Amino acid sequence: MINKVVAHADEAIRDIPDNATLMLGGFGLSGIPENCIQALLRKGISGLTCISNNAGVDDFGIGLLLKTRQVKKMISSYVGENAEFERQLLSGELEVDLIPQGTLAERIRAGGAGIPAFFTPAGYGTEVAEGKEVREFHGKMYLMEHWLRADFSLVKAWKGDTAGNLVYRGTSQNFNPMMAAAGKITIAEVEELVPLGELDPNQIHTPGIYVQRIFEGENYEKRIEQKTIR
Amino acid sequence: MLDKNGIAKRIAKEVKDGMYINLGIGIPTLVANYIPANLNVVLQSENGLLGIGPFPTEDNIDPDLINAGKQTITMMPGSALFSSAESFGMIRGGHVHLTILGAMEVSENGDIANWKVPGKMVKGMGGAMDLVASANNIIVAMQHCSKDGASKLLPDCTLPITGIKCVKKIVTDMAVLDVLPEGGFKLLERAPGVSVEQIKNATAGKLVIEGDIPEMLI
């Protein structure tokens, strides 16, 4: 098996240049690549286009990269409560592309699976449809949407092995598997890096073929956005 | 007039045994509290879960287990976890039986607006456009009028729309209404203490009233 292990986040992201297009896994703050985001902050590269369902909060997740003005453009479905994001958007410092969540997920899936475009009903008749090809199938109207691909995908899994096979936990799976397949170079950070043979091949979510670099992350905060109890 | 829990309670009566259901954020989330215990239903969370359980207690909070509103949750026995692409595949593929969501406006032909107010901060549509474009059955939960008293049941939506001709039923603080295929809001039930006249005055779109309109049982 090919060994894909790197020592830490800084080594994993060493060659991400200014103006790169990145995919970052996660839904809200769940399943985000915390270690890679910290390393991007340390490296200080800028002009990034970030494809991510959300934009973090003011002081966590992608919100940290917004604060340091490292992001040029966000491609997301919901950008939530983020004051710095709002300021940069209204002042024109930040570009934003808002995409229906299912369309975003499928565009990323299509990118990884080699499907350049597909038709979906989401957004037909709304401003999302502006400038897009519309076609009728079986009496219903659909929009043509294109794949999304990235220079680097930064994903987070629960467990991974040295060959890059990944297993996610709970709802922190979300966008991570599709992003892993849609990145030219995919960097996986995992809570637990295990030797070959330890993960059950029946239970692998992301096969290692999609992953170029893997490392065991540290100090996971796993911040909760909306703590709700009974 | 119904309060938010009253609206949720009335919508829960639309739930049938064996349904897979997606509940939106706000009043729709409250519907889960009123689904009768003898019905077997499965709640879908579009971030990748079938089988949403109750909110956790303080000592079993899990940051890897949240709903689409980013609230901490638990899983029912027999749950399934999956990716966002799989999740929207089951939504787009028409496998979810019932979608309940909030709205800012609904038009008499079933258009819904619930994602954007021009001139204000735009947060995004999240999964709403995918849900309304593909759902078999959509029930809207909302107040009949906005805070300044303007009707939210209109001839045409004034806000940017989320989807066209998709809403089937509306439950408000004042009434239960069906959206007719040929256009118009058909009044089915009145909220306790609310008159047909009051509902007429609060509905800007075409209102269809046939015979006596019963008071809703909740």
XYZ file of C-alpha atoms in Angstrom:
448
model
C 0.000 0.000 0.000
C 1.097 3.552 -0.701
C 1.993 5.420 2.468
C 0.355 8.858 2.480
C 1.199 9.943 6.006
C 2.624 13.395 6.637
C 3.738 14.646 10.045
C 1.318 17.486 10.630
C -0.982 20.101 9.098
C 1.835 22.515 8.166
C 3.542 19.832 6.104
C 0.254 18.761 4.549
C -0.619 22.236 3.258
C 2.989 23.284 2.463
C 2.412 23.814 -1.287
C -1.005 25.478 -1.272
C -0.341 28.734 -3.152
C -2.028 32.147 -3.032
C -5.278 32.260 -5.052
C -5.874 28.504 -4.786
C -9.368 27.023 -4.923
C -10.019 24.960 -1.795
C -12.830 22.693 -0.670
C -13.294 22.497 3.102
C -15.529 19.808 4.597
C -18.064 20.376 7.344
C -21.628 21.386 8.073
C -21.744 24.293 10.487
C -18.758 23.589 12.745
C -19.225 19.819 12.593
C -16.623 17.877 10.626
C -14.452 20.873 9.698
C -10.690 20.475 9.138
C -9.664 22.381 12.266
C -5.936 21.632 12.039
C -5.626 22.602 8.365
C -7.463 25.879 8.976
C -4.948 26.716 11.735
C -2.085 25.865 9.366
C -3.546 28.104 6.634
C -3.642 30.921 9.188
C 0.032 30.324 10.043
C 1.062 30.129 6.379
C -0.751 33.370 5.630
C -1.595 32.660 1.994
C -4.362 34.816 0.555
C -6.746 35.241 -2.364
C -8.367 31.884 -1.556
C -11.603 30.671 -3.087
C -13.252 28.484 -0.456
C -15.964 25.995 -1.353
C -17.677 25.065 1.890
C -21.320 24.672 2.893
C -20.914 27.344 5.586
C -18.405 30.040 6.500
C -17.825 29.215 10.165
C -18.489 31.713 12.939
C -16.577 34.906 13.776
C -13.869 33.219 15.813
C -13.875 29.611 14.611
C -13.693 27.612 11.409
C -13.443 29.521 8.129
C -14.424 32.637 10.085
C -10.788 32.776 11.251
C -9.554 32.999 7.630
C -12.093 35.721 6.870
C -10.820 37.772 9.786
C -7.278 37.680 8.395
C -8.626 38.558 4.910
C -7.187 35.402 3.346
C -10.423 34.586 1.524
C -11.342 36.253 -1.769
C -14.464 34.268 -2.523
C -16.849 31.909 -0.728
C -18.984 29.316 -2.513
C -21.582 28.170 0.041
C -25.255 27.416 0.646
C -25.695 29.204 3.968
C -23.364 31.709 5.569
C -25.151 32.115 8.893
C -24.365 34.443 11.726
C -20.965 35.899 11.052
C -20.485 39.639 11.596
C -17.089 39.893 9.893
C -18.426 37.985 6.892
C -21.342 40.397 6.632
C -19.059 43.445 6.869
C -16.735 42.195 4.112
C -19.654 41.215 1.880
C -21.393 44.589 2.201
C -18.130 46.505 1.652
C -17.385 44.484 -1.488
C -14.141 42.949 -0.140
C -15.559 39.445 -0.379
C -17.304 37.710 -3.261
C -19.996 35.157 -2.448
C -21.739 32.569 -4.578
C -24.814 31.140 -2.849
C -25.900 27.749 -4.130
C -28.777 25.477 -3.031
C -27.308 22.927 -0.646
C -28.274 19.837 -2.614
C -26.966 21.402 -5.811
C -23.700 22.247 -4.049
C -23.347 18.676 -2.780
C -24.134 17.198 -6.199
C -21.829 19.630 -8.080
C -18.988 18.479 -5.843
C -19.971 14.829 -6.225
C -20.098 15.312 -10.015
C -16.617 16.872 -9.940
C -15.165 13.844 -8.223
C -17.081 11.386 -10.389
C -16.166 12.964 -13.740
C -19.632 14.246 -14.673
C -19.210 17.768 -16.119
C -22.865 18.780 -15.789
C -26.270 17.490 -14.721
C -29.894 18.659 -14.409
C -31.648 19.426 -11.119
C -35.047 20.989 -10.361
C -33.705 23.053 -7.420
C -33.908 26.769 -8.121
C -36.037 26.560 -11.257
C -38.116 29.756 -11.548
C -35.917 31.584 -8.992
C -32.962 33.944 -9.333
C -30.667 30.908 -9.047
C -31.797 29.964 -12.579
C -30.555 33.202 -14.159
C -28.247 32.476 -17.091
C -28.606 28.695 -16.804
C -29.829 26.242 -19.405
C -33.343 25.049 -18.636
C -34.721 21.789 -19.977
C -37.941 19.835 -19.551
C -37.834 16.145 -18.661
C -41.052 14.136 -18.140
C -43.093 17.314 -17.793
C -40.897 18.958 -15.143
C -38.386 21.796 -15.553
C -34.715 21.383 -14.621
C -31.589 23.580 -14.534
C -28.234 22.531 -15.865
C -25.529 22.757 -13.204
C -21.786 22.213 -13.657
C -19.365 20.186 -11.623
C -17.078 21.751 -9.019
C -13.465 20.737 -8.579
C -10.707 22.095 -6.354
C -6.927 22.453 -6.346
C -6.905 21.136 -2.786
C -9.620 19.497 -0.689
C -9.263 19.647 3.079
C -11.371 17.000 4.762
C -11.819 15.771 8.307
C -12.575 12.182 9.305
C -12.876 10.274 12.564
C -10.451 7.492 11.701
C -8.100 6.949 8.808
C -5.308 4.531 7.914
C -1.922 5.117 6.319
C -3.370 4.307 2.872
C -5.870 7.173 3.201
C -9.003 5.110 3.805
C -11.442 7.159 5.884
C -14.323 6.569 8.286
C -16.521 9.425 9.468
C -18.576 9.663 12.639
C -22.170 10.856 13.092
C -23.301 13.841 11.068
C -19.714 15.095 10.737
C -19.555 13.124 7.473
C -21.648 15.700 5.518
C -19.647 17.163 2.574
C -16.346 15.425 3.370
C -16.664 12.300 1.168
C -17.585 14.189 -2.026
C -14.919 16.806 -1.418
C -12.297 14.114 -0.913
C -13.027 12.896 -4.446
C -13.217 16.361 -6.046
C -9.793 17.672 -5.000
C -6.711 17.411 -7.234
C -4.843 16.971 -3.983
C -6.885 15.834 -1.003
C -5.574 16.279 2.496
C -7.325 14.286 5.204
C -6.932 15.071 8.880
C -8.188 12.422 11.264
C -8.747 12.130 14.980
C -7.101 8.728 14.987
C -4.565 7.450 12.441
C -4.378 3.661 12.505
C -2.115 1.070 10.829
C -3.176 -0.826 7.712
C -5.622 -3.609 8.428
C -7.197 -2.007 11.453
C -10.182 -0.468 9.641
C -12.843 -2.894 8.460
C -12.921 -2.685 4.631
C -16.706 -3.170 4.803
C -17.056 0.067 6.730
C -14.846 2.459 4.714
C -16.692 5.660 3.693
C -13.912 7.211 1.583
C -11.572 4.791 -0.222
C -7.911 5.824 -0.027
C -7.633 6.397 -3.790
C -9.111 9.869 -3.246
C -6.652 10.874 -0.513
C -3.086 12.036 -1.234
C -1.987 13.094 2.262
C -3.166 12.114 5.725
C -2.189 13.073 9.260
C -3.457 12.703 12.789
C -4.734 16.070 13.980
C -4.362 17.407 17.478
C -6.315 19.437 20.033
C -9.708 19.052 18.385
C -12.050 21.601 19.894
C -15.189 20.406 18.026
C -17.025 23.522 19.017
C -20.824 23.268 19.282
C -22.745 26.049 17.547
C -26.208 25.525 19.094
C -26.020 23.559 22.305
C -29.581 22.323 22.820
C -30.622 20.009 25.625
C -33.862 18.343 26.628
C -55.414 32.490 17.347
C -52.851 29.758 17.739
C -49.404 30.234 19.213
C -46.360 28.535 17.651
C -46.984 25.323 19.572
C -50.621 25.361 18.484
C -49.572 25.560 14.822
C -47.125 22.701 15.378
C -49.808 20.644 17.136
C -52.259 21.090 14.239
C -49.604 20.159 11.648
C -48.781 17.015 13.621
C -52.302 15.797 12.722
C -51.172 15.603 9.067
C -48.499 13.052 9.949
C -49.308 9.463 9.009
C -47.843 6.156 10.078
C -44.789 5.102 8.066
C -43.814 8.573 6.846
C -40.278 9.849 6.322
C -40.420 13.559 7.158
C -38.112 16.563 6.820
C -38.763 19.313 9.377
C -37.434 22.819 8.741
C -36.065 25.233 11.313
C -38.431 27.113 13.666
C -42.091 26.092 14.103
C -41.586 22.918 11.973
C -39.012 21.618 14.494
C -41.708 21.855 17.187
C -43.966 19.465 15.231
C -41.795 16.564 16.436
C -43.072 17.185 19.986
C -46.685 16.470 18.962
C -46.405 13.416 16.715
C -48.527 10.718 18.432
C -46.405 7.997 20.040
C -48.344 5.227 18.269
C -47.172 6.423 14.830
C -43.911 5.100 13.446
C -42.271 7.945 11.538
C -38.644 8.743 10.697
C -37.337 12.304 10.766
C -34.722 13.243 8.174
C -31.996 15.803 8.799
C -30.533 17.044 5.514
C -27.012 17.165 6.922
C -27.019 13.370 6.832
C -29.294 11.501 9.242
C -32.484 9.465 9.134
C -33.833 8.972 12.636
C -33.523 12.213 14.601
C -34.156 11.566 18.295
C -34.853 13.970 21.163
C -32.376 16.650 22.208
C -29.639 15.173 24.427
C -29.250 15.552 28.140
C -26.267 17.549 29.399
C -24.118 14.416 29.797
C -24.742 12.834 26.387
C -24.093 15.846 24.146
C -22.101 14.813 21.063
C -20.518 17.493 18.805
C -20.584 14.981 15.925
C -24.371 14.771 16.093
C -26.297 17.861 15.017
C -29.443 18.667 13.036
C -29.757 21.039 10.070
C -30.218 23.933 12.511
C -26.838 23.002 14.044
C -28.543 21.989 17.299
C -27.210 19.034 19.250
C -29.453 15.970 18.884
C -29.598 12.229 19.545
C -30.359 9.305 17.231
C -33.275 6.877 17.419
C -32.498 3.141 17.394
C -32.318 2.076 13.742
C -30.915 5.380 12.469
C -28.790 5.748 9.353
C -25.991 8.236 8.685
C -24.828 9.385 5.245
C -23.259 12.182 3.220
C -24.894 15.425 2.070
C -24.989 14.137 -1.529
C -26.835 10.986 -0.432
C -29.149 13.101 1.712
C -30.162 15.386 -1.124
C -30.347 12.375 -3.405
C -33.155 11.010 -1.228
C -34.815 14.440 -1.170
C -34.457 15.036 -4.931
C -35.451 11.465 -5.683
C -38.797 11.976 -3.962
C -38.227 9.458 -1.177
C -39.156 11.864 1.625
C -42.943 11.830 2.048
C -43.554 15.122 3.798
C -41.667 18.406 4.079
C -42.721 20.981 6.654
C -41.127 24.392 6.468
C -41.582 28.045 7.371
C -42.212 30.869 4.925
C -42.191 34.634 4.676
C -44.768 34.627 1.853
C -46.890 32.115 -0.082
C -48.727 32.993 -3.292
C -52.149 31.708 -4.349
C -50.541 29.447 -6.966
C -48.260 27.833 -4.370
C -45.047 29.802 -4.848
C -43.009 30.183 -1.655
C -40.563 32.884 -0.561
C -38.474 32.162 2.517
C -34.785 32.815 1.847
C -34.001 36.413 1.044
C -35.069 39.930 1.933
C -33.431 42.345 -0.525
C -31.541 45.144 1.189
C -30.928 43.023 4.271
C -28.073 40.624 4.893
C -28.535 37.558 2.708
C -27.620 34.361 4.509
C -28.345 31.864 1.783
C -31.009 29.362 0.893
C -29.404 26.330 2.532
C -31.426 23.263 1.510
C -34.774 25.059 1.075
C -34.680 25.298 -2.738
C -33.838 21.603 -3.115
C -36.585 20.599 -0.681
C -39.371 22.649 -2.275
C -38.368 21.664 -5.825
C -38.647 17.936 -5.139
C -40.960 17.309 -2.196
C -44.112 15.256 -2.787
C -46.046 17.134 -0.148
C -45.137 20.483 1.357
C -46.887 22.002 4.362
C -46.011 25.558 5.287
C -46.087 26.627 8.942
C -46.235 30.381 9.436
C -48.053 33.364 10.921
C -50.950 34.521 8.740
C -49.679 38.127 8.822
C -46.283 39.732 9.288
C -45.427 41.692 12.454
C -46.674 44.914 10.831
C -50.016 43.287 10.007
C -49.481 42.655 6.270
C -50.915 39.437 4.844
C -48.392 36.700 3.994
C -50.900 34.893 1.752
C -50.648 36.903 -1.460
C -51.735 36.925 -5.116
C -47.994 36.917 -5.989
C -44.891 36.806 -3.807
C -43.148 40.164 -3.488
C -39.903 38.682 -2.109
C -37.454 36.592 -4.179
C -38.989 33.144 -4.405
C -37.564 29.841 -3.208
C -39.672 27.642 -5.492
C -42.716 27.800 -7.732
C -46.105 26.047 -7.497
C -45.013 23.726 -4.722
C -46.956 24.480 -1.516
C -49.930 22.159 -0.954
C -51.149 23.173 2.495
C -50.669 26.083 4.892
C -51.245 26.087 8.641
C -51.188 29.543 10.209
C -52.133 31.010 13.590
C -55.594 31.713 12.062
C -56.442 28.920 9.647
C -55.729 25.740 7.709
C -55.799 26.259 3.943
C -55.127 24.160 0.851
C -53.518 25.689 -2.220
C -55.780 24.725 -5.126
C -54.135 23.357 -8.290
C -55.978 26.008 -10.324
C -54.859 28.745 -7.899
C -56.376 30.154 -4.714
C -56.335 29.424 -0.997
C -59.175 27.098 -0.005
C -60.185 27.710 3.599
C -60.543 24.388 5.431
C -60.525 25.227 9.144
C -60.548 28.234 11.457
C -58.351 28.542 14.542
C -60.327 28.582 17.809
C -62.008 31.965 18.254
C -61.153 33.229 14.763
C -64.020 34.180 12.404
C -64.194 33.662 8.652
C -64.423 37.457 8.367
C -61.105 37.894 10.198
C -59.449 35.358 7.897
C -60.872 37.145 4.833
C -59.416 40.430 6.054
C -56.015 38.845 6.698
C -55.742 37.100 3.311
C -54.624 39.248 0.365
C -54.649 36.420 -2.184
C -57.749 34.737 -3.598
C -59.631 33.008 -0.778
C -62.070 30.207 -1.620
C -64.785 29.572 0.976
C -67.311 26.787 0.482
C -70.023 26.076 3.042
C -69.468 26.222 6.790
C -65.872 26.368 7.899
C -65.315 24.269 11.024
C -63.135 25.282 13.946
C -59.982 23.187 14.022
C -59.612 20.444 16.605
C -56.240 20.484 18.305
